[in-house]
Structure formats: structure tokens, C-alpha cells
PDB file of C-alpha atoms in Angstrom:
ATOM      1  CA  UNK A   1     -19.657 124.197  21.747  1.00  0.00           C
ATOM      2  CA  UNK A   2     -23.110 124.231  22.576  1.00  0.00           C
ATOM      3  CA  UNK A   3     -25.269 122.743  20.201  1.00  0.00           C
ATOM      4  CA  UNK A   4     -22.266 120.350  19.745  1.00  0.00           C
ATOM      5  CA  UNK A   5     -23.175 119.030  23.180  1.00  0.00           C
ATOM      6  CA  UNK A   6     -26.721 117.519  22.942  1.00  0.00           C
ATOM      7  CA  UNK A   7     -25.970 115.411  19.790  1.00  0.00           C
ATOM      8  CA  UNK A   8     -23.042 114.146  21.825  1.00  0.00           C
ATOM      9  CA  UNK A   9     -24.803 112.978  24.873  1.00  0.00           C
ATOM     10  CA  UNK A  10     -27.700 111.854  23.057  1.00  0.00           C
ATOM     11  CA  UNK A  11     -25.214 109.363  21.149  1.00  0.00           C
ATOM     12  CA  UNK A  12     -23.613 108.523  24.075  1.00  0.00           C
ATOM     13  CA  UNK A  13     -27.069 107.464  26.095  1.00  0.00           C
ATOM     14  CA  UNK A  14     -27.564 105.218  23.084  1.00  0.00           C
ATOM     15  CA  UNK A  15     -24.650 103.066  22.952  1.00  0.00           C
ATOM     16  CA  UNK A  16     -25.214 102.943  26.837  1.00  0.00           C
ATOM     17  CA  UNK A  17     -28.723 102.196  26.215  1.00  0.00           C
ATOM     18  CA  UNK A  18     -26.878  98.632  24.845  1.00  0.00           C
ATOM     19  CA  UNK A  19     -25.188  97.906  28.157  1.00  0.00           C
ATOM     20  CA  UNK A  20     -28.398  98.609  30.280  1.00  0.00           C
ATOM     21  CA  UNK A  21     -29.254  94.382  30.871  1.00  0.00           C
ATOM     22  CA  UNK A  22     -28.278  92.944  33.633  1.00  0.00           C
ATOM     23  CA  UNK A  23     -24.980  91.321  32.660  1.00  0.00           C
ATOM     24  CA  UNK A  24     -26.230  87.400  34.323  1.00  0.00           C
ATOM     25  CA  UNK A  25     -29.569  87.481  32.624  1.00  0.00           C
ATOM     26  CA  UNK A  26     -29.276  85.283  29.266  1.00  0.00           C
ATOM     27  CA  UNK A  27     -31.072  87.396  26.500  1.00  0.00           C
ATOM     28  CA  UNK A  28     -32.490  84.251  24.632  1.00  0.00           C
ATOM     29  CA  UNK A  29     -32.521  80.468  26.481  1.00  0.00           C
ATOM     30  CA  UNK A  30     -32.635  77.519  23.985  1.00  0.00           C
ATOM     31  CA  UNK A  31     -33.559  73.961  24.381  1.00  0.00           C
ATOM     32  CA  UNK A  32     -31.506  71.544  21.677  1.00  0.00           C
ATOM     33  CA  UNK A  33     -31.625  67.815  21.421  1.00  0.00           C
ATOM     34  CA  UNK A  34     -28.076  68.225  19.918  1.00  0.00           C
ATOM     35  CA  UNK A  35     -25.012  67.770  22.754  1.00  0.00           C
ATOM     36  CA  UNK A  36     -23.001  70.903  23.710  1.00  0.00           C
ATOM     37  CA  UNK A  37     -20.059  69.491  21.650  1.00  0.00           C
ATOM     38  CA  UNK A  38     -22.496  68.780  18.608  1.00  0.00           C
ATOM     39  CA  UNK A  39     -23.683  72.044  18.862  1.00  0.00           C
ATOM     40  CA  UNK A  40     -20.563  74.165  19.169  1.00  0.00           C
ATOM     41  CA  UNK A  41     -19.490  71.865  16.298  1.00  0.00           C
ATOM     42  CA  UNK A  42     -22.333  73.390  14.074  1.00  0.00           C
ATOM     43  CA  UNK A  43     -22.294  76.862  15.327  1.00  0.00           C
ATOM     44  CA  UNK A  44     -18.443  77.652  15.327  1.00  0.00           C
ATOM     45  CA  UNK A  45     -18.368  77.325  11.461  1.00  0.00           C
ATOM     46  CA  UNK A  46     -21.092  79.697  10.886  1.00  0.00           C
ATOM     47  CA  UNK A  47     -19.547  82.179  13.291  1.00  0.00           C
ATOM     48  CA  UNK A  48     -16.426  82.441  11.376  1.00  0.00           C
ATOM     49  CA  UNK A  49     -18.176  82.384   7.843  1.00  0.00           C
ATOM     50  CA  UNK A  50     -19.896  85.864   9.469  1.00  0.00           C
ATOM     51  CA  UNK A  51     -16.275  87.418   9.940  1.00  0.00           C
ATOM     52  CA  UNK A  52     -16.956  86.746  13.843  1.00  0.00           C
ATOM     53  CA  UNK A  53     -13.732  85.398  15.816  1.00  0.00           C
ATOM     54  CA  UNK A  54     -15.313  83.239  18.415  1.00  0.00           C
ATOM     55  CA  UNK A  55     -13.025  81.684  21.104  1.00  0.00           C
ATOM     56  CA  UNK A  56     -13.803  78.216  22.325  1.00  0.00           C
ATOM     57  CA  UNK A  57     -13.768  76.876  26.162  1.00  0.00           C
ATOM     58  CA  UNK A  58     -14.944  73.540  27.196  1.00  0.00           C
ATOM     59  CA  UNK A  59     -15.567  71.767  30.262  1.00  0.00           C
ATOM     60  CA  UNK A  60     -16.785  68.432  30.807  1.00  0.00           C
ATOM     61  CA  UNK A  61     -20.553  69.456  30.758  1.00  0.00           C
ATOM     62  CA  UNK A  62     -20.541  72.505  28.927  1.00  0.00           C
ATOM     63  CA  UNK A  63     -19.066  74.808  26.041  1.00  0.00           C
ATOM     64  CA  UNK A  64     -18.771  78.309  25.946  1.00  0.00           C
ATOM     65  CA  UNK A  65     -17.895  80.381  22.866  1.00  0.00           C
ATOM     66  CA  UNK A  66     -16.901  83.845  23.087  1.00  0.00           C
ATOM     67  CA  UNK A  67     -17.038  86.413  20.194  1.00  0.00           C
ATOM     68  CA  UNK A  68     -15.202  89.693  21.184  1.00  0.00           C
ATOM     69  CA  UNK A  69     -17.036  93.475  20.952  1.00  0.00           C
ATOM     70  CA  UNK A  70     -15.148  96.138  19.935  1.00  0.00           C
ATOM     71  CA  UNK A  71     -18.327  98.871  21.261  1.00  0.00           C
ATOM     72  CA  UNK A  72     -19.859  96.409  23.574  1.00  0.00           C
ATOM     73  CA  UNK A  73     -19.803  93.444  26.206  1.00  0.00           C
ATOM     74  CA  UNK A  74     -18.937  90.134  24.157  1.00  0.00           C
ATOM     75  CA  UNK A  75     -21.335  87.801  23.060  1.00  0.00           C
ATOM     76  CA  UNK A  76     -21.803  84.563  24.852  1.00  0.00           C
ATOM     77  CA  UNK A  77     -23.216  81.571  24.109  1.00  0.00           C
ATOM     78  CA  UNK A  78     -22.887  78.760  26.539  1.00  0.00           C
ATOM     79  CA  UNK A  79     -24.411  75.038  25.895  1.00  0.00           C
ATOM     80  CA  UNK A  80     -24.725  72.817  28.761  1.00  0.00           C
ATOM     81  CA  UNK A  81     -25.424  69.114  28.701  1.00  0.00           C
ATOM     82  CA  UNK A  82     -29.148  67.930  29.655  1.00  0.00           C
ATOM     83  CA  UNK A  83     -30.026  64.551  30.033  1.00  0.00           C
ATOM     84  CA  UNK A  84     -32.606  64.949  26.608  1.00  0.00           C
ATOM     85  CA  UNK A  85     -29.579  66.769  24.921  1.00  0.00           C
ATOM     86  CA  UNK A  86     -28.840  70.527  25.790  1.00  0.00           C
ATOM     87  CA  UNK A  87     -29.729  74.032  26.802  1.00  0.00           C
ATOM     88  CA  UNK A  88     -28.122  76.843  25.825  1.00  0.00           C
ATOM     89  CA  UNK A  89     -28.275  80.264  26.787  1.00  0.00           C
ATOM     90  CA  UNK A  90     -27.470  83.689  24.705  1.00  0.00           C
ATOM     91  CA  UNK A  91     -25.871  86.558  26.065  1.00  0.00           C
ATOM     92  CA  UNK A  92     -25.718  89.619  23.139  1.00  0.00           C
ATOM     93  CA  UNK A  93     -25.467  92.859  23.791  1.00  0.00           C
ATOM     94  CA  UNK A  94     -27.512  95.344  21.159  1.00  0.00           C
ATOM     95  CA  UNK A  95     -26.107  98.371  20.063  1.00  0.00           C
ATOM     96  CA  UNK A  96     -28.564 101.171  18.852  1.00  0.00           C
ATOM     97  CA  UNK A  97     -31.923  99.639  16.378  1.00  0.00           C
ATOM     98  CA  UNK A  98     -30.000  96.319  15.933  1.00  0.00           C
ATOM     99  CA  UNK A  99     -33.136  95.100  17.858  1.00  0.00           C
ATOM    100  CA  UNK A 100     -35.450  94.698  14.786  1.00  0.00           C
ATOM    101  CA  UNK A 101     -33.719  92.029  12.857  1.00  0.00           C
ATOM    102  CA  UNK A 102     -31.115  89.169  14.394  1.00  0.00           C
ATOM    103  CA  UNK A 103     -28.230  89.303  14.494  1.00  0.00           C
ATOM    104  CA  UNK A 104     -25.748  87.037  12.474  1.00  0.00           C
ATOM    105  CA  UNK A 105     -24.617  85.593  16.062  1.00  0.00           C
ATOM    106  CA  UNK A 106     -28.354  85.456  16.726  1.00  0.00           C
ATOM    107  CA  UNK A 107     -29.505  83.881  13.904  1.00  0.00           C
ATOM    108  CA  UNK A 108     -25.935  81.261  14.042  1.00  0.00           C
ATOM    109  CA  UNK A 109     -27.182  80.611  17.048  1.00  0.00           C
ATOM    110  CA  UNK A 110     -31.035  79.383  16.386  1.00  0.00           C
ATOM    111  CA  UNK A 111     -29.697  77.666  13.017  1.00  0.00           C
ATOM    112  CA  UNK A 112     -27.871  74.979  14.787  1.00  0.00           C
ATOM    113  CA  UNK A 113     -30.701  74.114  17.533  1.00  0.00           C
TER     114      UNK A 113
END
């Protein structure tokens, strides 16, 4: 049971290690000259072409499109309006050494600024 034990919590620290931002702080802030509805309009389609199931909110000023976690906290990205176009702000949660390359919601994300 023993030497069972420290592999365990060692794997367990790491997928913690993914929850250990602070939950308000965007990981990435963007600047776009594209308009929150222009940009969810481009970044929606490459979401679901990377087997991600975002879910789309909208408000007057701003859009905010959810993909779900199964390990982790969801995925956020949330474009508000600007008056030179719009600012968005990424919220991704890594898991383990998914920090050396972007993710495919990453990389969605930065191909429709």
C-alpha cells in the first residue's frame, strides 16, 4: 500500500498544480480590431472542427464562449466591444506539461484576432 501511495499523491499535486491560478485572472488578454460578434463568428467554427463543444452567451457588449473540462475548470473566452474593435480575454486551465505548446483553444483563439 505503501509505495502505491507516493505515485498517487504525486499525480494528484499535478492535476492540482492546473487549478493553482487565481480563477479572475485572464491567462492571455488580446486586443482585436474585429467586433465581439465577428470574432465569436470566426472562432466558434474552429472550436468545433477541434472536437471542442463550446457554448455561446451574448450580451449587448460582449460574447462569452464556454468549452466544458472534463479534469479541469472550463475554458473561457470572453470578447468585449472597444471603441477601435475588441478585447478579449482567455481563461484556460493547463493540465500537467500542456504548457509547452498551445493549446487547440489557444491557438483558435489567436487565429481569429
Amino acid at each position: 500500500m505503501r509505495p502505491l501511495f507516493v505515485p498517487v499523491m504525486a499525480f494528484a499535486s499535478l492535476l492540482l498544480a492546473g487549478c493553482a491560478s487565481a480563477p479572475n485572472d485572464p491567462t492571455q488578454t488580446f486586443q482585436t480590431k474585429k467586433t465581439p460578434a465577428e470574432y465569436a463568428d470566426c472562432v466558434i467554427p474552429k472550436l468545433q472542427g477541434s472536437a471542442l463543444n463550446p457554448t455561446v452567451s451574448q450580451t449587448q457588449r460582449s460574447y462569452r464562449i464556454v468549452v466544458p473540462s472534463k479534469v479541469a475548470a472550463d475554458n473561457v473566452l470572453e470578447a468585449y466591444k472597444t471603441p477601435n474593435g475588441g478585447k478579449v480575454f482567455l481563461y484556460e486551465r493547463h493540465l500537467l506539461a500542456s504548457n509547452f505548446m498551445p493549446s487547440s483553444f489557444e491557438r483558435a483563439a489567436q487565429e481569429c484576432l
